Coordinates of C-alpha atoms and ligand atoms in Angstrom, one line a residue:
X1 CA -132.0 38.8 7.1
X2 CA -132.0 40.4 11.3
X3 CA -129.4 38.7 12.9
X4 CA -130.2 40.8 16.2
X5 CA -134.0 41.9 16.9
X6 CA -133.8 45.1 18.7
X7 CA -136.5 47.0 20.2
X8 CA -136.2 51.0 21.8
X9 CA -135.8 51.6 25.4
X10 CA -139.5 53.1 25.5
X11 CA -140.6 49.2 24.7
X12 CA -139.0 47.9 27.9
X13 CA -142.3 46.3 29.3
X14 CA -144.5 48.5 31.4
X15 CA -146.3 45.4 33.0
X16 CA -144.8 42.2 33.9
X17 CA -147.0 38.8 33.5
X18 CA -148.3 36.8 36.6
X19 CA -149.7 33.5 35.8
X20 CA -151.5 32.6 39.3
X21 CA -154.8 33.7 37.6
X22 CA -154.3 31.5 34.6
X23 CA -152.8 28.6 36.7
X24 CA -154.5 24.7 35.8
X25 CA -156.3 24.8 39.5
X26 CA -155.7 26.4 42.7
X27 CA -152.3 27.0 44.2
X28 CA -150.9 24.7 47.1
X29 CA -150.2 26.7 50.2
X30 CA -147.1 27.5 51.7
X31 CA -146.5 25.7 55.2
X32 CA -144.2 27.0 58.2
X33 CA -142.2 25.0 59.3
X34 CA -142.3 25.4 62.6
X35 CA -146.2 25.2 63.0
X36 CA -146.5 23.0 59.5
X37 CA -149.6 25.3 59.0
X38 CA -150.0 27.5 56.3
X39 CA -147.6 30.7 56.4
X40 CA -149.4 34.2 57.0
X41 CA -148.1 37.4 55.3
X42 CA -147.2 38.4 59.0
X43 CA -144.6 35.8 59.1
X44 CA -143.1 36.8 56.1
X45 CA -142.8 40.3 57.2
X46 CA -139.6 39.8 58.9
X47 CA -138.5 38.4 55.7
X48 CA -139.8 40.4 52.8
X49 CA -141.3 43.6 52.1
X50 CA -145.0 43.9 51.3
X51 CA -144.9 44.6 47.8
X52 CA -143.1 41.7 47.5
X53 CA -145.5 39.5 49.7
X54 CA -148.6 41.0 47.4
X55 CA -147.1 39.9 44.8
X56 CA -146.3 36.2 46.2
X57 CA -149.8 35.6 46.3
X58 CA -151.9 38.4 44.2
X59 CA -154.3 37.5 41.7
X60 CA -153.9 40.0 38.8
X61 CA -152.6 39.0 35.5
X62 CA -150.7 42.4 35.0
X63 CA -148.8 44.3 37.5
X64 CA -146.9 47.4 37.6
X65 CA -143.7 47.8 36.7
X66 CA -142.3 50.5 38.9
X67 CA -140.8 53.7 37.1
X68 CA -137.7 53.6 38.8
X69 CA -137.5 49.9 37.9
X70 CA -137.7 50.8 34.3
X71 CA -135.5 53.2 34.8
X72 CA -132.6 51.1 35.9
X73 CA -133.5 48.2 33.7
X74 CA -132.6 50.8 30.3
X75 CA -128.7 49.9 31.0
X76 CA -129.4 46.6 29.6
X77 CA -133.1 45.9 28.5
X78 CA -134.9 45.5 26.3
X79 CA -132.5 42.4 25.9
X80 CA -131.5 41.3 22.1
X81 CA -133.4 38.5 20.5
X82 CA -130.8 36.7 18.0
X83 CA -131.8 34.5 14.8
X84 CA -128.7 31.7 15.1
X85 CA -128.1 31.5 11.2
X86 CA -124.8 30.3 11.9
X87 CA -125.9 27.8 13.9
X88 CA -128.6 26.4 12.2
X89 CA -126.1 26.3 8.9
X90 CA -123.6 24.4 11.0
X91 CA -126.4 21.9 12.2
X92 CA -127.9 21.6 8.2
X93 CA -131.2 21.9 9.8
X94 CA -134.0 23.2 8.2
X95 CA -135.0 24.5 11.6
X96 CA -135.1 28.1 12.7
X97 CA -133.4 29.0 16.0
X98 CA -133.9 32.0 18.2
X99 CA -131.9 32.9 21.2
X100 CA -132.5 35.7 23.9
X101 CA -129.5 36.8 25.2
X102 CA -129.6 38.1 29.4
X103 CA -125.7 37.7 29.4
X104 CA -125.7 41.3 28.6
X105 CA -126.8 42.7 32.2
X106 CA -123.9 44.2 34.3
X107 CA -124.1 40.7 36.5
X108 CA -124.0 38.7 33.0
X109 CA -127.1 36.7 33.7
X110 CA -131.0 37.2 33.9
X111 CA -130.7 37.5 37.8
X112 CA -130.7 41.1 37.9
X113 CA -134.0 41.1 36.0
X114 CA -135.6 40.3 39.6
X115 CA -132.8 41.6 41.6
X116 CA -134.3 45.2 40.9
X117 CA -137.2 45.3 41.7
X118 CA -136.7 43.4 44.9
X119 CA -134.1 46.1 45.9
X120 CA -137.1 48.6 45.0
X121 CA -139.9 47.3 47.0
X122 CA -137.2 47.1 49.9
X123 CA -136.0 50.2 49.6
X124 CA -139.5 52.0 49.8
X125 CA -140.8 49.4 52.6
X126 CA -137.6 51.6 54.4
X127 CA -136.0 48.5 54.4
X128 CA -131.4 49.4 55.0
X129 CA -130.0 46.1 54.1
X130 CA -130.3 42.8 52.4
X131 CA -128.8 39.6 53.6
X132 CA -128.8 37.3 51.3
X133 CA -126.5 34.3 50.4
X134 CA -125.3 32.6 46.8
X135 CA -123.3 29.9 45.8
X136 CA -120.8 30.4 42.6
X137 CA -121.5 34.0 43.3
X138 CA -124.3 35.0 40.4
X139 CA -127.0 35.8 42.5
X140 CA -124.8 37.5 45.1
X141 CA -123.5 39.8 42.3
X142 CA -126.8 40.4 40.9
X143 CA -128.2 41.5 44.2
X144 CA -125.2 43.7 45.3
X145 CA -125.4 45.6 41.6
X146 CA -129.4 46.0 42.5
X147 CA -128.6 47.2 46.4
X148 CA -125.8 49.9 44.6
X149 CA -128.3 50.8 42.4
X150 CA -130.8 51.7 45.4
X151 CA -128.2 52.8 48.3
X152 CA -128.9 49.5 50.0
X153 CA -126.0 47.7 51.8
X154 CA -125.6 44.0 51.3
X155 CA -124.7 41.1 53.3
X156 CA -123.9 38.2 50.8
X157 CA -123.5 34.9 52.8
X158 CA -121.1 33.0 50.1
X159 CA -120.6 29.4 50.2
X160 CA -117.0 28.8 51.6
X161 CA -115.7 26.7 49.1
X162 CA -116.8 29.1 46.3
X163 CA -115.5 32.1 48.4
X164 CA -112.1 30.5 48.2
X165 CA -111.9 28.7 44.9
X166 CA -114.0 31.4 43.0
X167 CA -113.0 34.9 43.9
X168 CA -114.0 36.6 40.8
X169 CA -117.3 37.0 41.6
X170 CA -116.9 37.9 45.0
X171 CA -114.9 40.6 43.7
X172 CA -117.5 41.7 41.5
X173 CA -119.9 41.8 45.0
X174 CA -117.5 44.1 46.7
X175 CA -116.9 46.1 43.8
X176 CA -120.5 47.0 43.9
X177 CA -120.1 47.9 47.7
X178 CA -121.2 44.3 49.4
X179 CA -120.0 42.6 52.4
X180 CA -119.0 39.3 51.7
X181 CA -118.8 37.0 53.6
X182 CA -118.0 32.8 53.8
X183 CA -120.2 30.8 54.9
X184 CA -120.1 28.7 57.4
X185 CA -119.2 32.1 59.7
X186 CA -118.9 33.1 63.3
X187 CA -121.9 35.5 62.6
X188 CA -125.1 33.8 63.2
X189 CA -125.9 30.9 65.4
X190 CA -126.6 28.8 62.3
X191 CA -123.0 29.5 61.3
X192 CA -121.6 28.9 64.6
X193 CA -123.6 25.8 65.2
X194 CA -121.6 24.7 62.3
X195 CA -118.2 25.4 62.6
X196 CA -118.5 24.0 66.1
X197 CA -118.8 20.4 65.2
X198 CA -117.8 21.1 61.7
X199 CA -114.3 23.7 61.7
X200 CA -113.1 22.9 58.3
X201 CA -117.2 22.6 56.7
X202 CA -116.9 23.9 53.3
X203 CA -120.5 24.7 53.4
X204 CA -123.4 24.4 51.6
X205 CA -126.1 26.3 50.0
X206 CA -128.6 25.3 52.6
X207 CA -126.3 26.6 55.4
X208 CA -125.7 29.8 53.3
X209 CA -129.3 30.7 53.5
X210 CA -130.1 29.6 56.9
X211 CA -127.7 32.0 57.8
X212 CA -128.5 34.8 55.7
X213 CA -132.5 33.7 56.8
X214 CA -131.5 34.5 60.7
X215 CA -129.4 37.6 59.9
X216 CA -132.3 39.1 58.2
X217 CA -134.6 37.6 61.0
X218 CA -132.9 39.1 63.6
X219 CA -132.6 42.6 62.5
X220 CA -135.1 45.3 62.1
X221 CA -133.7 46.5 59.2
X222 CA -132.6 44.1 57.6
X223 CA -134.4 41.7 54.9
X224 CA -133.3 38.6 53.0
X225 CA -134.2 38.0 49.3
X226 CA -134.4 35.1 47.5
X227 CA -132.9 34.8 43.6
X228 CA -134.8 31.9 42.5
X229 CA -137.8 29.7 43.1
X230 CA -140.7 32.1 44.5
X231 CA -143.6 33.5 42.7
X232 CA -142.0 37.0 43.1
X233 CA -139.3 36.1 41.4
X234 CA -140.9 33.9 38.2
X235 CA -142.8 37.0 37.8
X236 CA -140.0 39.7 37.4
X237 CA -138.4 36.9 35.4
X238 CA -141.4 36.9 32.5
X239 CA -140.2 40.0 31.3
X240 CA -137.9 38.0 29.1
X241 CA -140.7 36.2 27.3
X242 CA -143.1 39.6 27.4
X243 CA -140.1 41.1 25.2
X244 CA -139.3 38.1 22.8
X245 CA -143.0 37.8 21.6
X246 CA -143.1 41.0 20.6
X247 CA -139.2 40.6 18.3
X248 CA -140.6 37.4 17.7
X249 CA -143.7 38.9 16.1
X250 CA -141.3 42.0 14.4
X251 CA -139.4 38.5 12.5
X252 CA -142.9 37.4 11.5
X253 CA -142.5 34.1 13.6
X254 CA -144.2 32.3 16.4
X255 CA -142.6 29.3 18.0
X256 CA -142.8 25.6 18.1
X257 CA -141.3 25.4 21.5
X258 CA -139.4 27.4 23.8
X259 CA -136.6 26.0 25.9
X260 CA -135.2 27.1 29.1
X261 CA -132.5 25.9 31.6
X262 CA -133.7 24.9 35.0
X263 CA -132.3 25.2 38.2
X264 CA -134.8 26.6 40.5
X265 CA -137.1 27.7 37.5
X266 CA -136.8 31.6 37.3
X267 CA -135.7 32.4 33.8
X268 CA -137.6 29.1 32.6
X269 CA -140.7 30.8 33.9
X270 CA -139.3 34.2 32.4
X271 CA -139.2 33.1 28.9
X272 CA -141.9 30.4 29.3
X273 CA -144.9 32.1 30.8
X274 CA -145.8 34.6 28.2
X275 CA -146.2 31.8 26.4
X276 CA -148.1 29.7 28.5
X277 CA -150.6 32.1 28.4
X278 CA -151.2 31.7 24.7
X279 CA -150.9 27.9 24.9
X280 CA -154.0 28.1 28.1
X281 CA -156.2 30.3 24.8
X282 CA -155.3 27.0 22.7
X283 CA -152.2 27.9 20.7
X284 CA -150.3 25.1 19.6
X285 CA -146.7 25.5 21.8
X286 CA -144.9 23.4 23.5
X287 CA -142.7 24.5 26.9
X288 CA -139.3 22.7 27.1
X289 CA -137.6 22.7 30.8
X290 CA -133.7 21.4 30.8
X291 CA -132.3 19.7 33.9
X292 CA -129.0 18.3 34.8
X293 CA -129.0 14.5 35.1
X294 CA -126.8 15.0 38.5
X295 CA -130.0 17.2 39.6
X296 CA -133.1 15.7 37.9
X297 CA -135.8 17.5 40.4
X298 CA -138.4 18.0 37.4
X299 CA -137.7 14.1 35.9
X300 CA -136.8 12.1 38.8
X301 CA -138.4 13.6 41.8
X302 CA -141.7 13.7 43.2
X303 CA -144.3 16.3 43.2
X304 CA -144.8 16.6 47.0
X305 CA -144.8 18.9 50.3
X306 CA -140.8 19.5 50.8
X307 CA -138.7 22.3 53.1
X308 CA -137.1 24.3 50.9
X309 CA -133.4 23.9 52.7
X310 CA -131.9 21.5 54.5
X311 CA -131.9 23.1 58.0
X312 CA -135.8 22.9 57.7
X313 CA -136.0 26.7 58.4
X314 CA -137.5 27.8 55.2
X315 CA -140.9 27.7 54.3
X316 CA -142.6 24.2 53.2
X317 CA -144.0 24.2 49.4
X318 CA -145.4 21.6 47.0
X319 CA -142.8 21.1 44.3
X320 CA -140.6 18.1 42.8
X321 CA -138.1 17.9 45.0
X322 CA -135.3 15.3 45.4
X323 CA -135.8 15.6 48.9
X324 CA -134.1 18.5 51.2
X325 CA -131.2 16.5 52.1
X326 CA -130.2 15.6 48.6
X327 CA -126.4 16.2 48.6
X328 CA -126.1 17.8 44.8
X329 CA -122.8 16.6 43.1
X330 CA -119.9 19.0 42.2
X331 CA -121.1 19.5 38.5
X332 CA -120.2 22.9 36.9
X333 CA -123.5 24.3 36.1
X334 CA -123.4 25.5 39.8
X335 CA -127.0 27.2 39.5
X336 CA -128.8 24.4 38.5
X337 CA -128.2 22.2 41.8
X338 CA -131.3 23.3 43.9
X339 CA -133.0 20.2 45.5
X340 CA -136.6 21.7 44.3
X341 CA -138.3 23.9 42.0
X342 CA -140.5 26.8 41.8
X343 CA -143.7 25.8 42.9
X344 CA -145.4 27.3 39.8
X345 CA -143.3 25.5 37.6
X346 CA -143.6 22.5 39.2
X347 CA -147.8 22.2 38.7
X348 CA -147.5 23.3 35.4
X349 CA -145.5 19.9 34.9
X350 CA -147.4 17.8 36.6
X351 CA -150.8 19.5 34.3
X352 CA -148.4 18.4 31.3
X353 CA -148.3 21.8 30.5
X354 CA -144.6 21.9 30.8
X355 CA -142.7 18.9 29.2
X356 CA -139.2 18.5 31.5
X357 CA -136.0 16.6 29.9
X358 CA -132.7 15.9 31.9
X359 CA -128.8 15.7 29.7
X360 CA -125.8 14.7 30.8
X361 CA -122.9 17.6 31.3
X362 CA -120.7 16.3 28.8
X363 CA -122.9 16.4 25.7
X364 CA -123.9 20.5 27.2
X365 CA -120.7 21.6 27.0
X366 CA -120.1 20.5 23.8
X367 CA -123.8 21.8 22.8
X368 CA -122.1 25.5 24.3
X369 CA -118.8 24.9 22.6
X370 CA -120.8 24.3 19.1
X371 CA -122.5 27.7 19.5
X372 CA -120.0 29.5 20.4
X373 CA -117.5 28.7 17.9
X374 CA -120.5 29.1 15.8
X375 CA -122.4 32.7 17.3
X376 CA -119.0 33.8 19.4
X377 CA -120.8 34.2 23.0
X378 CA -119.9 31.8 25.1
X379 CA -122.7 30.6 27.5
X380 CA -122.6 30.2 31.2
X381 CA -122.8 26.3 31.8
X382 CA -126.2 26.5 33.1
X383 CA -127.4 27.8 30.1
X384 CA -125.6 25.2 28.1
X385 CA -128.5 22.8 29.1
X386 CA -131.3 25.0 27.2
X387 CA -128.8 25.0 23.8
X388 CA -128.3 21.0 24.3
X389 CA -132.0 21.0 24.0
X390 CA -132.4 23.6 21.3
X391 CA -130.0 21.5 19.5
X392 CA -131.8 18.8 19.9
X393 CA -135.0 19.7 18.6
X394 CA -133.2 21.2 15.6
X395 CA -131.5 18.3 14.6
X396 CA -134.7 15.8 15.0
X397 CA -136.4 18.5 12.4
X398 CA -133.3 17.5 10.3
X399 CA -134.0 14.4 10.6
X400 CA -137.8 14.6 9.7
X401 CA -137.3 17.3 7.2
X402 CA -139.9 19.4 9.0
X403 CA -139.2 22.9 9.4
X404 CA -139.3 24.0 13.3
X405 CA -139.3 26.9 14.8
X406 CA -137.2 26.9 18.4
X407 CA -136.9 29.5 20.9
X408 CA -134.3 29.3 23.8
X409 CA -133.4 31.4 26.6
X410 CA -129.5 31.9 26.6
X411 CA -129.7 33.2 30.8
X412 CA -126.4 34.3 30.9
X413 CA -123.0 34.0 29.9
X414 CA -119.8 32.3 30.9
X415 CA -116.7 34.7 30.7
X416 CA -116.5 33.8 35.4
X417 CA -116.6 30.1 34.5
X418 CA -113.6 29.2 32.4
X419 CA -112.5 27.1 35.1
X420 CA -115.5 25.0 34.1
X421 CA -114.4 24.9 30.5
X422 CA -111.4 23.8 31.5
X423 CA -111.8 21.3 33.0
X424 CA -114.3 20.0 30.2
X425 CA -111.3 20.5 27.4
X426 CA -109.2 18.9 30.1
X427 CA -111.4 15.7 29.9
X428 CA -112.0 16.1 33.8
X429 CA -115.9 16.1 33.6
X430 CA -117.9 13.0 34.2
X431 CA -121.2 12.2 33.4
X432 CA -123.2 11.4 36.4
X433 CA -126.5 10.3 37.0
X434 CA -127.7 10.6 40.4
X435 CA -128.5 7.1 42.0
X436 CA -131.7 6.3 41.9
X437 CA -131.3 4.8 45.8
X438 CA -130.2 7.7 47.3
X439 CA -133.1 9.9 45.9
X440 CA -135.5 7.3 47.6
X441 CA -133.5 7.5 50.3
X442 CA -133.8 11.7 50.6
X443 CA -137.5 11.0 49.7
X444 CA -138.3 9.3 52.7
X445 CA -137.7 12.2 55.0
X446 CA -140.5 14.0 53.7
X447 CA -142.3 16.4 56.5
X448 CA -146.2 15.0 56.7
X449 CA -148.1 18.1 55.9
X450 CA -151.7 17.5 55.1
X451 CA -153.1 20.0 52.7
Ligands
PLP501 C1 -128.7 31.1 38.4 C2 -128.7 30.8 37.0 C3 -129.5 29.8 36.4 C4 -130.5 28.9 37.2 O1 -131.5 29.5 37.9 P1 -133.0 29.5 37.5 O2 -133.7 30.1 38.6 O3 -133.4 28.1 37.2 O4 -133.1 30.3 36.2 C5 -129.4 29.6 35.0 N1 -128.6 30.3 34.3 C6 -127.8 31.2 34.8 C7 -126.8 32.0 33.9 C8 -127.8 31.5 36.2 O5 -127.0 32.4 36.7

């Protein structure tokens, strides 16, 4: 009996998977929001490099995967797809489980799956540096490994409060040559704007990017790039799910459902859309998106035009969304506070294509404790959501005696966020369900955009 299904470096994908073309009905477009008309490629140009923009919006089901992208993705892919016998004997469920592991990237997470090619399609586009901006620091790292790789330099706009309570991954950024730098700073007008009515802001995410947004705007050679949410980025993502169909298919199995984490949607639509695919030709699968209850975009927000930050700088898209000034809660899984959702993920919800399901922190960490004592990694508390699930299902087939078989994505791992384990052990965390008032409340500042 496998325990790890491996496949050779010359199986790392050649083509990744773009589901536009398959999508339930047309796209929705994306609106400025300045002009609250639909955006043109030209005023994403300042922004992102053409290939990246072609792929925003193309219409082929199989694109390229770049040689030199290939290349760089050897030092990790293809990525390991486990069989969790042990946990599945320490559940007593008749259930098989199947986990692919991104922890094993040099940033510890999936990120870097789309973090290289971006860097590519800049670095050809003669693009010299990336501003970008993260949170807890995963995307940040992902992107600065990615700009090494490439000879790009990096601007990484962190969040201040991370910056100083979470240094080691801004020490991984400048160990991989990245300036970083807190944000709110005295570098941008958005920063500055800030800090003058604000001094001691902590910041937030949405100040983060408008910052990195007008660094990138404002210089010629400069770009910004985005870790979650856009169609780009779901795409690079679906090599995750190209790869575990084909280990899935070495085990001789085919799943019940597959179960991802969601945040902003990319390594749900990574593992996920491969399969979506089979499910649109009539297979029998069901797709399994995990949200926090503190952040239930998918399960408690509406399917309407939203900005996608709170300055109202970034481009308007139909999504759930809680509403752009949704103030997300200090919960530990950091990378699943986004107000919105990838667009793409968020019509494949409301087709009932995608099934979403919200859990409470508490009950994912000990979900992630549970597997690791039982399969020894210990997951990132994002991805503690997806096991939760996966747990779930495998216990109901307990239950009914039925045998199941259950695919999760495990997107990365959690050796940066002890603190967060801590504080679980500690009894520190609460569950928390965000009001239902105060997500009317955000709702009602909707822009009007009539498409
Ligand atoms: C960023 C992150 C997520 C959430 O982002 P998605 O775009 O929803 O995938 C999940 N897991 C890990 C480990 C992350 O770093």
């Amino acid at each position: 009996m496998q325990t790890k299904i491996l496949l050779n470096e010359d199986r790392i994908p050649k083509q990744w998977y773009n589901i536009i073309p398959d999508m339930p009905g047309p796209l929705s477009p994306v609106i400025h929001p300045g002009t609250l008309q639909p955006v043109t490629p030209d005023d994403l140009l300042p922004l992102f490099p053409m290939g990246l923009i072609e792929q925003e919006v193309s219409q082929q089901r199989w694109i390229d995967i770049p040689d030199e992208v290939r290349e760089i993705y050897r030092l990790w892919r293809p990525a390991p797809l486990y069989r969790a016998h042990r946990l599945e004997k320490a559940l007593g469920t008749p259930a098989k489980i199947y986990y692919k592991y991104e922890g094993g990237s040099p940033a510890g997470s999936h990120k870097p799956n789309t973090a290289i090619p971006q860097a590519y399609y800049n670095k050809i586009f003669g693009t010299k540096r990336i501003a970008t901006e993260t949170g807890a620091g995963q995307w940040g790292s992902a992107m600065s490994f990615a700009c090494q790789m490439f000879g790009l330099a990096c601007t990484v706009y962190m969040v201040k409060v991370s910056f100083n309570q979470k240094p080691y991954r801004k020490s991984m950024m400048q160990l991989w040559g990245s300036n970083v730098i807190p944000s709110p700073s005295d570098q941008t007008n958005a920063g500055r704007a800030i800090l003058a009515q604000f001094p001691d802001s902590n910041g937030s995410l949405g100040i983060a990017i408008s910052e990195a947004v007008e660094d990138a705007a404002t210089h010629e050679d400069t770009r910004y790039a985005l870790g979650s949410v856009l169609n780009h980025v779901c795409l690079h993502q679906t090599i995750i799910g190209i790869e575990a169909k084909e280990q899935l298919a070495i085990a001789g199995d085919y799943p019940d459902v597959v179960i991802g984490c969601h945040g902003g949607g990319s390594n749900f639509a990574g593992i996920a859309f491969p399969f979506a695919a089979d499910k649109a030709n009539g297979k029998n699968v069901r797709l399994l998106a995990m949200e926090p209850t503190s952040c239930p975009t998918l399960t408690k927000g509406v399917y309407e035009f939203d900005y996608g930050d709170t300055a109202k700088m970034a481009p308007i898209a139909k999504m759930y969304t809680l509403g752009h000034d949704f103030m997300p809660p200090g919960i530990h899984a950091g990378g699943l506070r986004y107000h919105g959702a990838s667009p793409l993920v968020s019509q494949l919800v409301n087709a009932g294509i995608v099934e979403a399901k919200a859990v409470a922190q508490k009950g994912c960490f000990e979900a992630a404790v549970m597997f690791s004592c039982a399969e020894g990694i210990i997951p990132a508390p994002e991805s503690s959501h997806a096991i939760r699930g996966a747990i779930d299902e495998a216990l109901q087939a307990k239950e009914e005696g039925k045998e199941k078989t259950i695919l999760f994505c495990l997107s990365g791992h959690g050796q940066v966020d002890m603190t967060a384990y801590d504080a679980y052990f500690g009894g520190q965390l609460e569950d928390y369900e965000y009001p239902a008032e105060a997500i009317k409340e955000s709702l009602a500042h909707l822009p009007k955009v009539e498409f």
